[in-house]
Tab-separated table of C-alpha atoms in Angstrom:
chain	number	residue	atom	x	y	z
E	29	MET	CA	48.401	-12.276	-2.342
E	30	GLY	CA	48.613	-9.402	-4.163
E	31	LEU	CA	46.051	-7.327	-2.677
E	32	SER	CA	45.426	-3.887	-2.647
E	33	VAL	CA	42.908	-1.167	-0.400
E	34	GLY	CA	42.589	2.281	-3.158
E	35	ILE	CA	42.445	5.676	-0.454
E	36	VAL	CA	39.596	7.568	-1.722
E	37	GLY	CA	38.240	10.612	-0.388
E	38	LEU	CA	37.428	14.489	-2.001
E	39	PRO	CA	40.039	17.147	-2.325
E	40	ASN	CA	42.126	17.737	0.551
E	41	VAL	CA	40.723	15.671	3.171
E	42	GLY	CA	44.340	13.874	3.820
E	43	LYS	CA	44.419	11.421	1.904
E	44	SER	CA	48.019	11.451	0.669
E	45	THR	CA	49.227	12.944	4.074
E	46	LEU	CA	48.032	9.572	5.317
E	47	PHE	CA	49.443	7.568	2.797
E	48	ASN	CA	53.140	9.793	2.951
E	49	ALA	CA	52.940	7.858	6.657
E	50	ILE	CA	51.905	4.253	5.591
E	51	THR	CA	54.374	4.064	3.254
E	52	ALA	CA	57.590	7.043	3.690
E	53	ALA	CA	56.379	7.018	-0.470
E	54	GLY	CA	57.051	10.345	0.103
E	55	ALA	CA	54.039	11.460	-2.787
E	56	GLU	CA	53.066	14.839	-2.862
E	57	ALA	CA	51.109	16.555	-0.857
E	58	ALA	CA	49.660	19.619	-0.933
E	59	ASN	CA	46.673	22.367	-0.329
E	60	TYR	CA	45.124	22.000	-3.894
E	61	PRO	CA	42.633	19.320	-5.367
E	62	PHE	CA	44.040	16.840	-7.659
E	63	CYS	CA	47.073	16.769	-6.522
E	64	THR	CA	47.622	13.454	-7.019
E	65	ILE	CA	46.810	12.742	-10.450
E	66	GLU	CA	48.616	9.072	-11.024
E	67	PRO	CA	48.144	6.833	-8.395
E	68	ASN	CA	50.476	6.702	-5.874
E	69	VAL	CA	51.963	2.840	-4.440
E	70	GLY	CA	53.217	1.474	-1.454
E	71	VAL	CA	53.434	-1.862	-0.086
E	72	VAL	CA	52.559	-1.929	4.019
E	73	PRO	CA	53.703	-4.761	6.492
E	74	LEU	CA	51.355	-5.517	8.857
E	75	HIS	CA	53.756	-5.259	12.309
E	76	ASP	CA	53.010	-8.707	13.855
E	77	PRO	CA	54.277	-8.940	17.416
E	78	ARG	CA	53.744	-12.674	16.687
E	79	ILE	CA	56.091	-12.327	13.837
E	80	ASP	CA	59.139	-11.362	16.707
E	81	ARG	CA	58.277	-13.687	19.213
E	82	LEU	CA	58.532	-16.709	16.798
E	83	ALA	CA	62.005	-15.206	15.697
E	84	GLU	CA	63.313	-15.633	19.325
E	85	ILE	CA	61.922	-19.366	18.647
E	86	PHE	CA	63.799	-20.230	15.393
E	87	GLN	CA	66.484	-17.711	15.167
E	88	PRO	CA	66.098	-16.814	11.422
E	89	GLU	CA	68.243	-15.211	9.157
E	90	GLU	CA	65.651	-12.885	8.488
E	91	LYS	CA	61.535	-12.156	9.544
E	92	ILE	CA	58.888	-10.793	6.692
E	93	TYR	CA	55.772	-9.925	7.495
E	94	ALA	CA	52.789	-9.943	5.492
E	95	THR	CA	51.399	-7.247	3.567
E	96	VAL	CA	48.595	-5.182	2.518
E	97	GLN	CA	49.484	-2.690	-1.099
E	98	PHE	CA	47.296	0.758	-0.413
E	99	VAL	CA	46.846	2.756	-3.846
E	100	ASP	CA	46.208	6.518	-2.890
E	101	ILE	CA	43.730	8.003	-5.452
E	102	ALA	CA	43.038	11.072	-7.221
E	103	GLY	CA	40.341	12.417	-5.644
E	104	LEU	CA	37.014	13.086	-6.080
E	105	VAL	CA	34.485	15.483	-7.085
E	106	ALA	CA	30.870	15.114	-7.213
E	107	GLY	CA	29.982	14.683	-10.989
E	108	ALA	CA	33.382	12.136	-11.316
E	109	SER	CA	30.524	9.836	-12.963
E	110	ARG	CA	29.923	12.047	-16.289
E	111	GLY	CA	33.944	12.125	-15.933
E	112	GLU	CA	34.366	15.527	-14.093
E	113	GLY	CA	37.940	15.973	-12.208
E	114	LEU	CA	39.999	13.301	-12.901
E	115	GLY	CA	36.958	10.807	-12.697
E	116	ASN	CA	36.975	8.502	-15.217
E	117	ARG	CA	39.688	8.478	-13.938
E	118	PHE	CA	39.818	7.889	-10.124
E	119	LEU	CA	36.684	5.631	-10.964
E	120	ALA	CA	39.100	3.177	-13.401
E	121	ASN	CA	41.797	3.318	-10.535
E	122	ILE	CA	38.710	2.209	-7.928
E	123	ARG	CA	38.180	-0.002	-9.801
E	124	GLU	CA	41.263	-2.152	-9.944
E	125	ALA	CA	41.550	-2.135	-6.016
E	126	ASP	CA	40.004	-5.404	-4.011
E	127	ALA	CA	38.652	-2.736	-0.856
E	128	ILE	CA	38.345	1.038	0.236
E	129	ALA	CA	39.396	2.885	2.346
E	130	HIS	CA	37.697	6.214	1.999
E	131	VAL	CA	39.394	8.772	4.103
E	132	VAL	CA	36.344	11.362	5.294
E	133	ARG	CA	37.505	14.648	7.215
E	134	CYS	CA	36.701	15.845	10.357
E	135	PHE	CA	38.230	18.432	11.613
E	136	GLU	CA	38.026	22.023	11.349
E	137	GLY	CA	40.986	24.525	9.722
E	138	SER	CA	41.370	27.332	7.793
E	139	ASP	CA	45.217	27.162	6.861
E	140	VAL	CA	43.728	23.299	4.928
E	141	VAL	CA	41.054	24.364	2.382
E	142	HIS	CA	38.321	22.132	1.534
E	143	VAL	CA	36.654	21.607	-1.947
E	144	SER	CA	33.229	22.449	-0.697
E	145	GLY	CA	34.307	25.266	1.124
E	146	THR	CA	32.780	23.816	4.270
E	147	VAL	CA	33.359	20.183	6.589
E	148	ASP	CA	30.677	17.877	6.564
E	149	PRO	CA	31.642	14.436	6.618
E	150	ARG	CA	27.569	12.635	5.937
E	151	ARG	CA	27.529	15.640	3.138
E	152	ASP	CA	31.228	13.803	2.297
E	153	ILE	CA	30.367	10.394	1.932
E	154	GLU	CA	27.231	10.753	0.338
E	155	THR	CA	29.084	12.593	-2.777
E	156	VAL	CA	32.062	10.293	-2.871
E	157	THR	CA	29.207	6.959	-2.721
E	158	LEU	CA	26.721	9.075	-5.032
E	159	GLU	CA	29.512	8.539	-7.504
E	160	LEU	CA	30.414	5.218	-7.152
E	161	ILE	CA	26.644	4.568	-7.256
E	162	LEU	CA	25.794	6.531	-10.792
E	163	ALA	CA	29.126	4.699	-12.049
E	164	ASP	CA	27.514	1.230	-11.624
E	165	LEU	CA	24.414	2.479	-12.834
E	166	GLU	CA	26.101	2.787	-16.131
E	167	THR	CA	27.767	-0.370	-16.201
E	168	VAL	CA	24.611	-2.108	-15.053
E	169	GLU	CA	22.244	0.076	-17.319
E	170	ARG	CA	24.260	-0.800	-20.478
E	171	ARG	CA	24.553	-4.819	-19.559
E	172	LEU	CA	20.705	-5.261	-20.028
E	173	GLU	CA	19.697	-3.149	-22.428
E	174	ARG	CA	22.452	-5.773	-24.362
E	175	THR	CA	21.093	-8.517	-22.011
E	176	SER	CA	17.019	-7.867	-22.339
E	177	ARG	CA	17.861	-7.847	-26.143
E	178	VAL	CA	19.022	-11.816	-25.988
E	179	ALA	CA	16.033	-12.957	-23.110
E	180	LYS	CA	14.185	-11.657	-26.011
E	181	SER	CA	15.200	-14.722	-27.656
E	182	GLY	CA	13.471	-16.828	-25.289
E	183	ASP	CA	17.380	-17.679	-24.055
E	184	PRO	CA	16.343	-19.497	-20.430
E	185	GLN	CA	19.714	-17.992	-18.612
E	186	ALA	CA	19.381	-14.307	-20.322
E	187	LYS	CA	16.741	-13.915	-18.912
E	188	ASP	CA	17.643	-15.060	-15.566
E	189	GLU	CA	20.367	-12.503	-15.816
E	190	VAL	CA	17.639	-9.954	-16.345
E	191	ALA	CA	15.808	-9.955	-13.349
E	192	LEU	CA	19.666	-10.045	-11.991
E	193	LEU	CA	19.888	-6.793	-13.136
E	194	GLU	CA	17.053	-5.262	-12.894
E	195	ARG	CA	17.391	-6.099	-9.064
E	196	LEU	CA	20.644	-4.239	-9.622
E	197	LYS	CA	19.334	-1.328	-10.688
E	198	ALA	CA	16.741	-0.469	-8.675
E	199	THR	CA	18.967	-1.012	-5.958
E	200	LEU	CA	21.242	1.007	-7.607
E	201	ASP	CA	18.166	3.783	-8.698
E	202	ALA	CA	17.006	4.380	-4.707
E	203	GLY	CA	20.431	4.897	-4.047
E	204	LYS	CA	21.895	1.959	-2.302
E	205	PRO	CA	25.581	0.031	-2.791
E	206	ALA	CA	25.145	-3.240	-4.544
E	207	ARG	CA	26.853	-4.557	-1.099
E	208	THR	CA	23.854	-4.392	0.138
E	209	LEU	CA	21.802	-7.011	-1.838
E	210	GLN	CA	22.555	-10.776	-1.116
E	211	PHE	CA	23.427	-13.053	-4.057
E	212	THR	CA	23.266	-16.974	-4.538
E	213	GLU	CA	25.725	-18.237	-6.223
E	214	GLU	CA	24.835	-18.934	-9.699
E	215	GLU	CA	24.232	-15.120	-9.580
E	216	MET	CA	28.426	-14.484	-8.637
E	217	PRO	CA	29.906	-14.811	-11.308
E	218	VAL	CA	27.584	-11.977	-12.989
E	219	VAL	CA	28.171	-9.696	-10.656
E	220	ARG	CA	31.882	-9.584	-10.526
E	221	GLY	CA	32.180	-9.716	-14.118
E	222	LEU	CA	30.530	-6.409	-13.911
E	223	HIS	CA	33.597	-5.080	-11.125
E	224	LEU	CA	31.175	-3.028	-9.543
E	225	LEU	CA	32.509	-0.427	-7.324
E	226	THR	CA	29.800	-0.387	-4.903
E	227	MET	CA	30.577	-4.314	-4.057
E	228	LYS	CA	33.856	-3.535	-3.018
E	229	PRO	CA	34.265	-3.657	1.098
E	230	VAL	CA	34.668	-0.243	2.038
E	231	MET	CA	35.845	1.081	5.871
E	232	TYR	CA	35.891	4.813	6.477
E	233	VAL	CA	38.875	6.725	8.375
E	234	ALA	CA	38.020	9.212	10.294
E	235	ASN	CA	40.467	12.133	9.507
E	236	LEU	CA	40.932	13.972	12.751
E	237	SER	CA	42.673	16.979	14.623
E	238	GLU	CA	44.994	15.900	17.232
E	239	GLU	CA	42.342	17.266	19.903
E	240	GLY	CA	39.888	15.588	18.184
E	241	LEU	CA	41.950	12.097	18.084
E	242	THR	CA	42.306	12.449	22.259
E	243	THR	CA	38.702	13.551	21.883
E	244	VAL	CA	37.271	10.501	20.744
E	245	ILE	CA	39.931	7.957	22.398
E	246	GLU	CA	38.076	9.124	25.911
E	247	ASP	CA	34.962	9.255	24.549
E	248	PRO	CA	33.960	8.603	20.383
E	249	GLN	CA	30.304	10.792	21.484
E	250	LYS	CA	31.727	13.450	22.620
E	251	HIS	CA	32.777	14.244	18.499
E	252	PRO	CA	30.207	15.230	15.893
E	253	LEU	CA	32.139	15.616	12.871
E	254	TYR	CA	33.312	11.590	13.990
E	255	ARG	CA	29.682	10.721	15.319
E	256	GLN	CA	28.421	11.813	11.976
E	257	VAL	CA	30.498	9.037	10.641
E	258	GLN	CA	30.455	6.286	12.418
E	259	ASP	CA	26.602	6.424	12.445
E	260	ILE	CA	26.936	6.089	8.422
E	261	ALA	CA	29.147	2.899	8.746
E	262	ALA	CA	26.540	1.571	11.332
E	263	ALA	CA	23.802	1.857	9.203
E	264	GLU	CA	26.289	-0.795	6.462
E	265	GLY	CA	27.407	-2.778	8.370
E	266	ALA	CA	30.808	-0.627	7.760
E	267	GLN	CA	34.068	0.113	10.194
E	268	VAL	CA	34.905	3.108	11.561
E	269	VAL	CA	39.345	4.007	12.088
E	270	PRO	CA	39.971	7.618	13.990
E	271	VAL	CA	43.183	8.585	12.851
E	272	SER	CA	44.984	11.882	12.978
E	273	ALA	CA	46.725	11.681	9.044
E	274	ARG	CA	49.282	14.582	10.906
E	275	ILE	CA	49.950	13.369	14.096
E	276	GLU	CA	51.067	9.675	11.657
E	277	ALA	CA	52.794	12.594	9.557
E	278	GLU	CA	54.819	13.297	12.749
E	279	LEU	CA	55.594	9.309	13.902
E	280	ALA	CA	56.452	8.406	10.449
E	281	GLU	CA	59.857	10.378	11.022
E	282	LEU	CA	60.411	9.573	14.601
E	283	SER	CA	62.813	5.486	15.650
E	284	PRO	CA	61.139	3.776	16.587
E	285	ASP	CA	61.565	4.128	20.527
E	286	GLU	CA	61.253	8.318	19.685
E	287	LYS	CA	57.627	7.012	18.208
E	288	GLN	CA	57.364	4.826	21.122
E	289	ALA	CA	57.103	7.511	23.463
E	290	PHE	CA	54.647	9.473	21.770
E	291	LEU	CA	52.094	6.879	20.922
E	292	GLU	CA	52.923	6.428	25.407
E	293	GLU	CA	52.390	11.220	25.722
E	294	LEU	CA	48.930	10.258	23.716
E	295	GLY	CA	47.942	7.857	25.434
E	296	LEU	CA	48.028	5.619	22.547
E	297	LYS	CA	48.046	1.446	22.391
E	298	GLU	CA	49.587	1.789	18.682
E	299	SER	CA	49.876	3.945	15.431
E	300	GLY	CA	45.984	5.031	13.640
E	301	LEU	CA	48.639	3.247	10.424
E	302	ASP	CA	48.912	-0.153	12.025
E	303	ARG	CA	44.659	-0.057	12.786
E	304	VAL	CA	44.178	0.722	9.285
E	305	VAL	CA	46.652	-1.827	8.156
E	306	ARG	CA	45.028	-4.273	11.052
E	307	ALA	CA	41.734	-2.977	9.941
E	308	GLY	CA	42.603	-3.788	5.987
E	309	PHE	CA	43.299	-7.326	6.786
E	310	ASN	CA	39.605	-8.231	7.806
E	311	LEU	CA	38.135	-6.126	6.133
E	312	LEU	CA	39.733	-8.561	2.815
E	313	GLY	CA	38.791	-11.263	4.847
E	314	LEU	CA	42.331	-12.418	5.382
E	315	ILE	CA	44.077	-14.386	7.774
E	316	THR	CA	47.756	-15.577	8.543
E	317	PHE	CA	50.253	-18.068	9.132
E	318	PHE	CA	53.694	-18.816	9.470
E	319	THR	CA	56.761	-20.941	7.991
E	320	GLY	CA	59.553	-20.843	10.704
E	321	GLY	CA	63.245	-22.347	10.041
E	322	ASP	CA	66.859	-21.316	10.811
E	323	ARG	CA	66.827	-18.951	7.282
E	324	GLN	CA	63.379	-17.397	7.631
E	325	VAL	CA	60.089	-16.299	9.212
E	326	ARG	CA	58.226	-15.538	7.408
E	327	ALA	CA	53.966	-14.177	7.414
E	328	TRP	CA	51.954	-15.368	4.378
E	329	THR	CA	48.337	-14.062	3.742
E	330	VAL	CA	45.388	-16.556	2.563
E	331	ARG	CA	41.519	-15.590	3.094
E	332	LYS	CA	39.565	-17.269	5.488
E	333	GLY	CA	37.856	-20.687	4.217
E	334	THR	CA	41.453	-20.973	2.368
E	335	LYS	CA	42.435	-25.208	2.504
E	336	ALA	CA	46.256	-26.573	2.928
E	337	PRO	CA	46.445	-27.429	-1.099
E	338	GLN	CA	46.528	-24.202	-1.857
E	339	ALA	CA	47.588	-22.208	1.146
E	340	ALA	CA	50.784	-23.708	0.510
E	341	GLY	CA	50.436	-22.679	-3.179
E	342	VAL	CA	50.728	-19.923	-1.975
E	343	ILE	CA	53.824	-20.280	-1.339
E	344	HIS	CA	55.161	-22.042	-4.275
E	345	THR	CA	53.033	-23.393	-7.055
E	346	ASP	CA	54.819	-26.841	-7.169
E	347	PHE	CA	53.901	-27.286	-2.674
E	348	GLU	CA	50.068	-27.125	-4.107
E	349	ARG	CA	50.560	-29.866	-6.494
E	350	GLY	CA	52.298	-31.634	-5.307
E	351	PHE	CA	50.749	-31.720	-1.582
E	352	ILE	CA	51.105	-34.294	0.587
E	353	ARG	CA	50.352	-32.954	4.316
E	354	ALA	CA	50.706	-30.263	6.181
E	355	GLU	CA	52.248	-30.333	9.502
E	356	VAL	CA	50.638	-27.843	11.725
E	357	ILE	CA	51.228	-25.761	15.470
E	358	SER	CA	49.140	-22.976	16.308
E	359	TYR	CA	51.334	-20.005	16.617
E	360	ASP	CA	49.657	-20.368	21.198
E	361	GLU	CA	50.913	-24.568	21.343
E	362	LEU	CA	54.544	-23.372	19.795
E	363	VAL	CA	54.852	-20.794	22.022
E	364	ALA	CA	53.805	-22.707	25.078
E	365	ALA	CA	56.831	-25.465	24.090
E	366	GLY	CA	59.201	-23.205	23.992
E	367	SER	CA	60.881	-24.124	20.896
E	368	GLU	CA	59.960	-26.689	17.322
E	369	LYS	CA	62.214	-29.481	19.215
E	370	ALA	CA	60.404	-29.604	22.392
E	371	ALA	CA	56.328	-29.203	20.235
E	372	ARG	CA	57.501	-32.613	18.034
E	373	GLU	CA	58.258	-34.550	21.254
E	374	ALA	CA	54.951	-33.329	23.132
E	375	GLY	CA	53.330	-34.875	20.082
E	376	ARG	CA	51.791	-30.516	19.524
E	377	ILE	CA	52.516	-31.198	16.150
E	378	ARG	CA	49.643	-32.115	14.284
E	379	LEU	CA	49.781	-34.051	10.751
E	380	GLU	CA	46.981	-32.351	8.331
E	381	GLY	CA	45.845	-33.364	5.016
E	382	LYS	CA	44.184	-31.767	1.902
E	383	ASP	CA	41.094	-30.978	3.351
E	384	TYR	CA	42.286	-29.169	6.556
E	385	VAL	CA	41.272	-25.136	6.408
E	386	ILE	CA	44.295	-23.002	7.528
E	387	GLN	CA	43.258	-21.132	10.503
E	388	ASP	CA	44.654	-17.680	11.587
E	389	GLY	CA	48.371	-18.470	13.032
E	390	ASP	CA	48.811	-22.150	11.890
E	391	VAL	CA	52.663	-22.829	11.958
E	392	CYS	CA	53.065	-24.672	8.855
E	393	HIS	CA	55.109	-26.835	6.727
E	394	PHE	CA	54.162	-28.378	4.211
E	395	ARG	CA	55.612	-31.888	2.637
E	396	PHE	CA	54.595	-32.077	-0.776
E	397	ASN	CA	56.562	-34.413	-3.867
E	398	VAL	CA	56.465	-33.262	-7.829
């Protein structure tokens, strides 16, 4: 699936440093605003240990992890909704992303200047959120003006849309994102058609110093800047991922063994980047199913609730068009059996039809005929 997460935030909060570490793409990172002008794009694997275990069972020629595309977007400043800084380009890039990873600076330090002069996570989050709300408000007001003219002719569909748009406008006027509203199935096509920035799911990435990360791991309540981000995220029902972009940049330069030793030295089970990628999956409501054989073991990404034919279509459109059945076994059952042959002999592999909903960790073989 071509799913992307836009990395956003004010200038000099560590977005490009984080992006470099995520993708090893070499995006320029420098101590001045608008260092990132064109968005840098990187495809990031989700390092899933289940793939490694399945590779031990199937002994394939290659193994392929699931991926998420991350887009490093130019830093936003107050007034972006009116075209300040690189506002228009920034907002267009966000509009193309499926979800937003909002990087927030949670470290002090005179060596990296803050665009506002001081470090204040709450103010920074409010600045970015306000610009997205103002951009959406302009979109809604333009649509409302056009639709109101049609509604005056007595068009019932236009009248319903006006009521929806007025509800959206009132919410945005109150400084709340559009995603805080509930919409009916009939309203969703209109909402999706507006391509509102504040409808996109958001996670906060708190960028900490090395000492700050250690503090947060021990007790988040002891880090006042991180706690500000936590409070805002809790009010929105959003997730916060603590990272140190500087540490991640160092990890990116190490061999796998050196990286593991460094993480253990820091008292970490996994890198912050792995947490960001995993959170991106959760944010987008994604699950992973697997296919396996002697040629390839591969992870495939679908949204929760996807049925078997549509999951097969992710592999190839012919699989969906000619879908007959899916042979399915859970990852845990396959690992317990030790091999596909043993699982089949034990009757653990099930035949599922068109209404079967794919579950995270399913290992599938699709039968089809075209």
